[in-house]
XYZ file of C-alpha atoms in Angstrom:
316
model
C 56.427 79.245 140.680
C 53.886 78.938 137.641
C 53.199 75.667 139.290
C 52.691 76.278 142.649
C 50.962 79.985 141.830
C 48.200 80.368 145.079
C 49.940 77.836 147.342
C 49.915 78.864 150.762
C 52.734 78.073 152.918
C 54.694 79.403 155.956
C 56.289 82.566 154.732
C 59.977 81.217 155.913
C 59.379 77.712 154.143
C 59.649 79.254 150.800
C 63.501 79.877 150.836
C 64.451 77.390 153.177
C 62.281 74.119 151.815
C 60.009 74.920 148.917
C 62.130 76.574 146.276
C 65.921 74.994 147.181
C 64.244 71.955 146.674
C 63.185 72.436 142.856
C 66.253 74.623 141.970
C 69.070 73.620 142.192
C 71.705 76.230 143.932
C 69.064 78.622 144.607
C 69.416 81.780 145.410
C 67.619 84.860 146.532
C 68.583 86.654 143.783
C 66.282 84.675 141.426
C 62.770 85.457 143.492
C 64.517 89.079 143.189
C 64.954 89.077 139.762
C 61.083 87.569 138.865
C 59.476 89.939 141.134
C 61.088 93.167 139.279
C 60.003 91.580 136.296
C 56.441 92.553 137.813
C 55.291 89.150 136.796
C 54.838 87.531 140.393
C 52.983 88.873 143.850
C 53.493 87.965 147.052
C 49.898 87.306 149.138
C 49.915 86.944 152.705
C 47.235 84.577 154.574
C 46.109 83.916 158.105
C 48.840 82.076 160.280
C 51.675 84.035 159.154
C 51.755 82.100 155.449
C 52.590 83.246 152.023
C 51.669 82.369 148.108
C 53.469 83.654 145.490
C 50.703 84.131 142.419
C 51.434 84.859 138.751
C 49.498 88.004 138.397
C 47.374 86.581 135.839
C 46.002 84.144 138.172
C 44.837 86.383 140.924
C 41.174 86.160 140.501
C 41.258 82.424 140.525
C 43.152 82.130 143.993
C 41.832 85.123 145.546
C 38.863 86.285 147.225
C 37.551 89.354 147.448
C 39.527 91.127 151.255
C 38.731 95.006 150.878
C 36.590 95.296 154.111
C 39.806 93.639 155.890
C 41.556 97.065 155.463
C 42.959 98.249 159.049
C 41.145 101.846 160.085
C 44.545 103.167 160.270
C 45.659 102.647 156.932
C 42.026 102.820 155.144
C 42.062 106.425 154.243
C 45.582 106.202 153.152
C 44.600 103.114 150.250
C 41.540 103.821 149.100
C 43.140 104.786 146.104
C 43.878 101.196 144.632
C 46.817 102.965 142.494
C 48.550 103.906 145.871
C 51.863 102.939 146.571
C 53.985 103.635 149.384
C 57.378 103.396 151.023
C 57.671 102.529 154.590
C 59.116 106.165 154.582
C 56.322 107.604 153.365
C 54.100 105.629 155.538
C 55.814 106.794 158.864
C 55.316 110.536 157.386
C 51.628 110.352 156.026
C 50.284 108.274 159.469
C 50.192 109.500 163.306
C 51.598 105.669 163.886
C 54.871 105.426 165.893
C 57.097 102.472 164.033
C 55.596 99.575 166.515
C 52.166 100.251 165.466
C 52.837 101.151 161.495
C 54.452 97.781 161.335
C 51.447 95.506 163.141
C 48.916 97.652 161.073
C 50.885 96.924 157.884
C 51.627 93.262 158.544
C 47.783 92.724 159.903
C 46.816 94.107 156.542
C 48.974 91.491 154.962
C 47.719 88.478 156.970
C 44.418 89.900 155.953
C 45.049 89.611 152.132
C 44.429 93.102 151.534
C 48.064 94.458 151.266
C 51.254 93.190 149.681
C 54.943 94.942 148.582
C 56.530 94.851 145.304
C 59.755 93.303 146.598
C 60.602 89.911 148.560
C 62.809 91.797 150.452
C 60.519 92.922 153.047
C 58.948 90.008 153.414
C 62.506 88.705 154.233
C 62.628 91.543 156.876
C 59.774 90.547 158.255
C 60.570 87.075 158.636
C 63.897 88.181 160.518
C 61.884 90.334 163.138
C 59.254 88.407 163.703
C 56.849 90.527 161.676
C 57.495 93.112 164.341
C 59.257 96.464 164.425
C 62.572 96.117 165.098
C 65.418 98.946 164.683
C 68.117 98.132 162.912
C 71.241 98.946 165.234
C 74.641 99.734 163.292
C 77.729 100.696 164.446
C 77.906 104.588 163.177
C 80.158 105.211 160.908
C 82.621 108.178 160.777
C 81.359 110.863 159.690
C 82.970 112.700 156.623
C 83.045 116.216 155.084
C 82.403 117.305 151.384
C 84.241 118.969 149.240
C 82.255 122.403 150.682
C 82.157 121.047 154.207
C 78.900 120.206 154.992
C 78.932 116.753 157.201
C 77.470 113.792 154.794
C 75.127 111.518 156.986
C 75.220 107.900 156.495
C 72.249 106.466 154.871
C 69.588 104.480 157.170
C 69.891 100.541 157.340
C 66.751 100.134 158.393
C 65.162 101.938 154.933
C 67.552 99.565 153.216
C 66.364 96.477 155.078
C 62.755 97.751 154.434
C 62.644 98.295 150.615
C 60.083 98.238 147.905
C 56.099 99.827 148.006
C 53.298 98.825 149.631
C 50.117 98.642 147.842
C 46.769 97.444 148.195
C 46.010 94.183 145.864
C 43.287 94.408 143.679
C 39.834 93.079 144.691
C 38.937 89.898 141.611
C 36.506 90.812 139.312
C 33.169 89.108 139.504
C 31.830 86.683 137.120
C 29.363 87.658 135.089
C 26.931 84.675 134.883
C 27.179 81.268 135.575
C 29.016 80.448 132.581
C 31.763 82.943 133.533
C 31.873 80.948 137.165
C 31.565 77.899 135.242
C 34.673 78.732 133.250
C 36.537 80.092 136.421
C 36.294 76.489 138.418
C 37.664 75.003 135.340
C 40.986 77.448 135.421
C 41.049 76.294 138.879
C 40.643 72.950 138.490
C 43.969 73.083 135.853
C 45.636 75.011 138.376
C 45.781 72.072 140.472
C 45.835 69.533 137.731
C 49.191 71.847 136.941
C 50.507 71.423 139.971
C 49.973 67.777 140.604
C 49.509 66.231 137.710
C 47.213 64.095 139.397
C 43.607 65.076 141.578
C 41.732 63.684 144.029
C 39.864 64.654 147.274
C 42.720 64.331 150.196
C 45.232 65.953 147.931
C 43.783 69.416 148.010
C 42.654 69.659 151.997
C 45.845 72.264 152.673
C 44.363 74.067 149.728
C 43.049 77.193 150.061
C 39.266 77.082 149.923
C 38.926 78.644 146.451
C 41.222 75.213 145.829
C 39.267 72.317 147.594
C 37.621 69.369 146.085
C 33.914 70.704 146.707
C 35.079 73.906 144.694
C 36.235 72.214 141.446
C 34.906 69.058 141.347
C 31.833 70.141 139.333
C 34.344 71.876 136.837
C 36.793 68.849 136.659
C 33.725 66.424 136.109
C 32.899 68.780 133.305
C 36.480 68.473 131.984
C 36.390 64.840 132.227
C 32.985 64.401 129.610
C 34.760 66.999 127.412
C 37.505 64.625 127.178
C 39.875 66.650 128.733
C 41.132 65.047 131.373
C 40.517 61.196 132.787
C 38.469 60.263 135.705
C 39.706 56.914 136.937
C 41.506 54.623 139.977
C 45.044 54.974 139.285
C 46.284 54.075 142.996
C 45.222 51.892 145.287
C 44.289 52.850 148.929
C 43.229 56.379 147.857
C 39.383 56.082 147.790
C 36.817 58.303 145.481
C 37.520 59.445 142.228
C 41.068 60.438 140.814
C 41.516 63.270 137.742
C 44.539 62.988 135.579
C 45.653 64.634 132.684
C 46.106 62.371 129.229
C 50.283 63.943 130.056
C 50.418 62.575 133.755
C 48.955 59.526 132.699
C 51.491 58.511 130.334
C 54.339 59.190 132.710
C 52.778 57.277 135.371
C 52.731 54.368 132.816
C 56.586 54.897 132.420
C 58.734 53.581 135.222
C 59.724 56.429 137.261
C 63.697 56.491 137.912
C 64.575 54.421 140.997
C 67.646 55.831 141.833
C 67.164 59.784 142.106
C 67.512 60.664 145.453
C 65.130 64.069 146.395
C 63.995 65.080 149.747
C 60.927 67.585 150.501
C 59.714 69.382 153.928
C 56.594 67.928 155.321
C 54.810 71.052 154.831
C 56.051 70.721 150.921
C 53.057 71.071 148.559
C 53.822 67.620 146.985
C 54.648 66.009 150.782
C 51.349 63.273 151.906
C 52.096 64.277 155.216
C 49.127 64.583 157.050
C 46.111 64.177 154.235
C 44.612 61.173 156.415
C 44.954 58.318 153.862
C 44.703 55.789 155.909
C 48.383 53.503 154.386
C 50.580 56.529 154.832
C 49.401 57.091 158.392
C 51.765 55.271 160.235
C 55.152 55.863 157.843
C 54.769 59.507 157.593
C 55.831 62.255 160.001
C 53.550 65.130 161.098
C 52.961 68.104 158.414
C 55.525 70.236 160.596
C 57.825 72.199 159.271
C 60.455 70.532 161.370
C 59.935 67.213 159.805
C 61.320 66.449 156.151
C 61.566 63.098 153.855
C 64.219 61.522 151.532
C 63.591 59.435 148.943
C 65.567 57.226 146.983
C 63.139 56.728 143.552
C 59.734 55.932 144.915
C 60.964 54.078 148.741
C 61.360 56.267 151.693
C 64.991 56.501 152.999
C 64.770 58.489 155.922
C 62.512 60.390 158.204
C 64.235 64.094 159.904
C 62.033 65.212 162.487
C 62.511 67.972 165.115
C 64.607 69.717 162.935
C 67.137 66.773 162.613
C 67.470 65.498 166.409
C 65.311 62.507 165.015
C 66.642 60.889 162.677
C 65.047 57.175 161.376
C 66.418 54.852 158.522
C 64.202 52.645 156.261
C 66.639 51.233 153.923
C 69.462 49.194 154.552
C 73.192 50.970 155.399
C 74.629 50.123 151.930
């Protein structure tokens, strides 16, 4: 997640694509365990996608969203130390349930609110980002020990955990040097993430992201001596950035057997980045559509969720 900190992505791609294919036997319990540590936020973005962000690496990825607030919800957080349960919510705002939740999940798409666990996020995922009551069969009631009935506790506050809060605005930079500096933590962001830089790359970025935003900054890094400016691979025109690291592994053979498979919408997938050799052997960035590799050769093609299903190496 240090490595893909700002990447946008369809919130339901994360556990299904993005993380079970870098850790092996994932399992929900990890992103659990990460996001208690208070370490890692969740953002939301326009189209119903998600980036996870170190929280040291907020001001790089995002902008500033405070004026995005919904009128519903702005009185409750203008305090930017306010949290709240959904609870709470439903007893501080005139909002019956349907319109709490599309305020509180229009806030998110607007990048002003988040909550501190992945677990409503995975709620939200499961309703459609909609209210939606959580019907369980009622259990038996039973009486204490002074015979008062205990009530059972609510699924739906279960299924709807954690505090929502609004996510701090980024500082601004003081002076162009500050900026300066800035594009540069950007720009090793990405080189983080890919090892390797170059225009077509970073056009699912967000915009903060993009070649126009750090190419300045990585130009910088290359007189420094920081990074290389080069051609490394054919049919990708323009410049390409690497890092001294990524270019000594590209130097070593990578291993040809290692079979790996990524989504189409995977940060790392070429899907759809209009180089003009992968046009024709690549399926559409859909999150339907996923890859196999065996080493560097494609294997197979999956699209429409498996009903499509096309070879490229031999049977054996």
């Amino acid at each position: 997640l240090e490595q893909l900190s700002g990447y946008e992505a369809r919130a339901e791609l994360w556990e299904e694509a993005i993380l079970p294919a870098r850790v092996r036997g994932y399992r929900p319990a990890l992103l659990d365990g990460l996001m208690n540590e208070g370490q890692l936020l969740w953002l939301g973005a326009s189209r119903q996608k998600v980036a996870f962000c170190l929280a040291d690496d907020l001001e790089l990825v995002r902008e500033s969203a405070a004026k995005r607030l919904p009128e519903e919800l702005r009185q409750l957080f203008q305090d930017a130390d306010a949290r709240y349960t959904l609870r709470a919510l439903e007893t501080r705002t005139e909002l019956g349930p349907e319109r709490l939740a599309d305020a509180l999940w229009s806030a998110v798409w607007s990048g002003v609110l988040t909550n501190d666990t992945v677990a409503s996020l995975r709620r939200g995922i499961a309703c459609g980002f909609q209210h939606a009551p959580v019907s369980v069969p009622e259990p038996p009631q039973r009486r204490g020990r002074r015979g008062f009935v205990r009530r059972p506790r609510s699924a739906g506050a279960a299924l709807y955990a954690g505090s929502w809060f609004r996510l701090p605005d980024p500082p601004k930079a003081e002076g162009l040097l500050e900026e300066e500096e800035r594009a540069k933590d950007r720009a090793r962001l990405l080189l983080e993430r890919y090892g390797i830089v170059f225009r077509e790359l970073l056009i699912h970025e967000t915009p903060l992201l993009r070649w126009p935003a750090v190419f300045r900054a990585l130009r910088l890094m290359e007189l420094s001596g920081e990074i290389v400016g080069g051609r490394f691979f054919e049919g990708i025109p323009g410049l390409q950035f690497v890092t001294p690291t990524t270019l000594r592994k590209l130097q070593r053979e990578l291993p040809r057997h290692a079979v790996w498979w990524i989504n189409a919408c995977d940060p790392v997938s070429l899907c759809g980045n209009g180089l003009e050799p992968l046009k024709h052997g690549l399926p559409r960035r859909i999150p339907g559509n996923w890859i196999v590799y065996v080493g560097s050769e494609r294997a197979l093609v999956i699209q429409r969720d498996g009903a499509d299903l096309r070879f490229s190496i031999h049977p054996d």
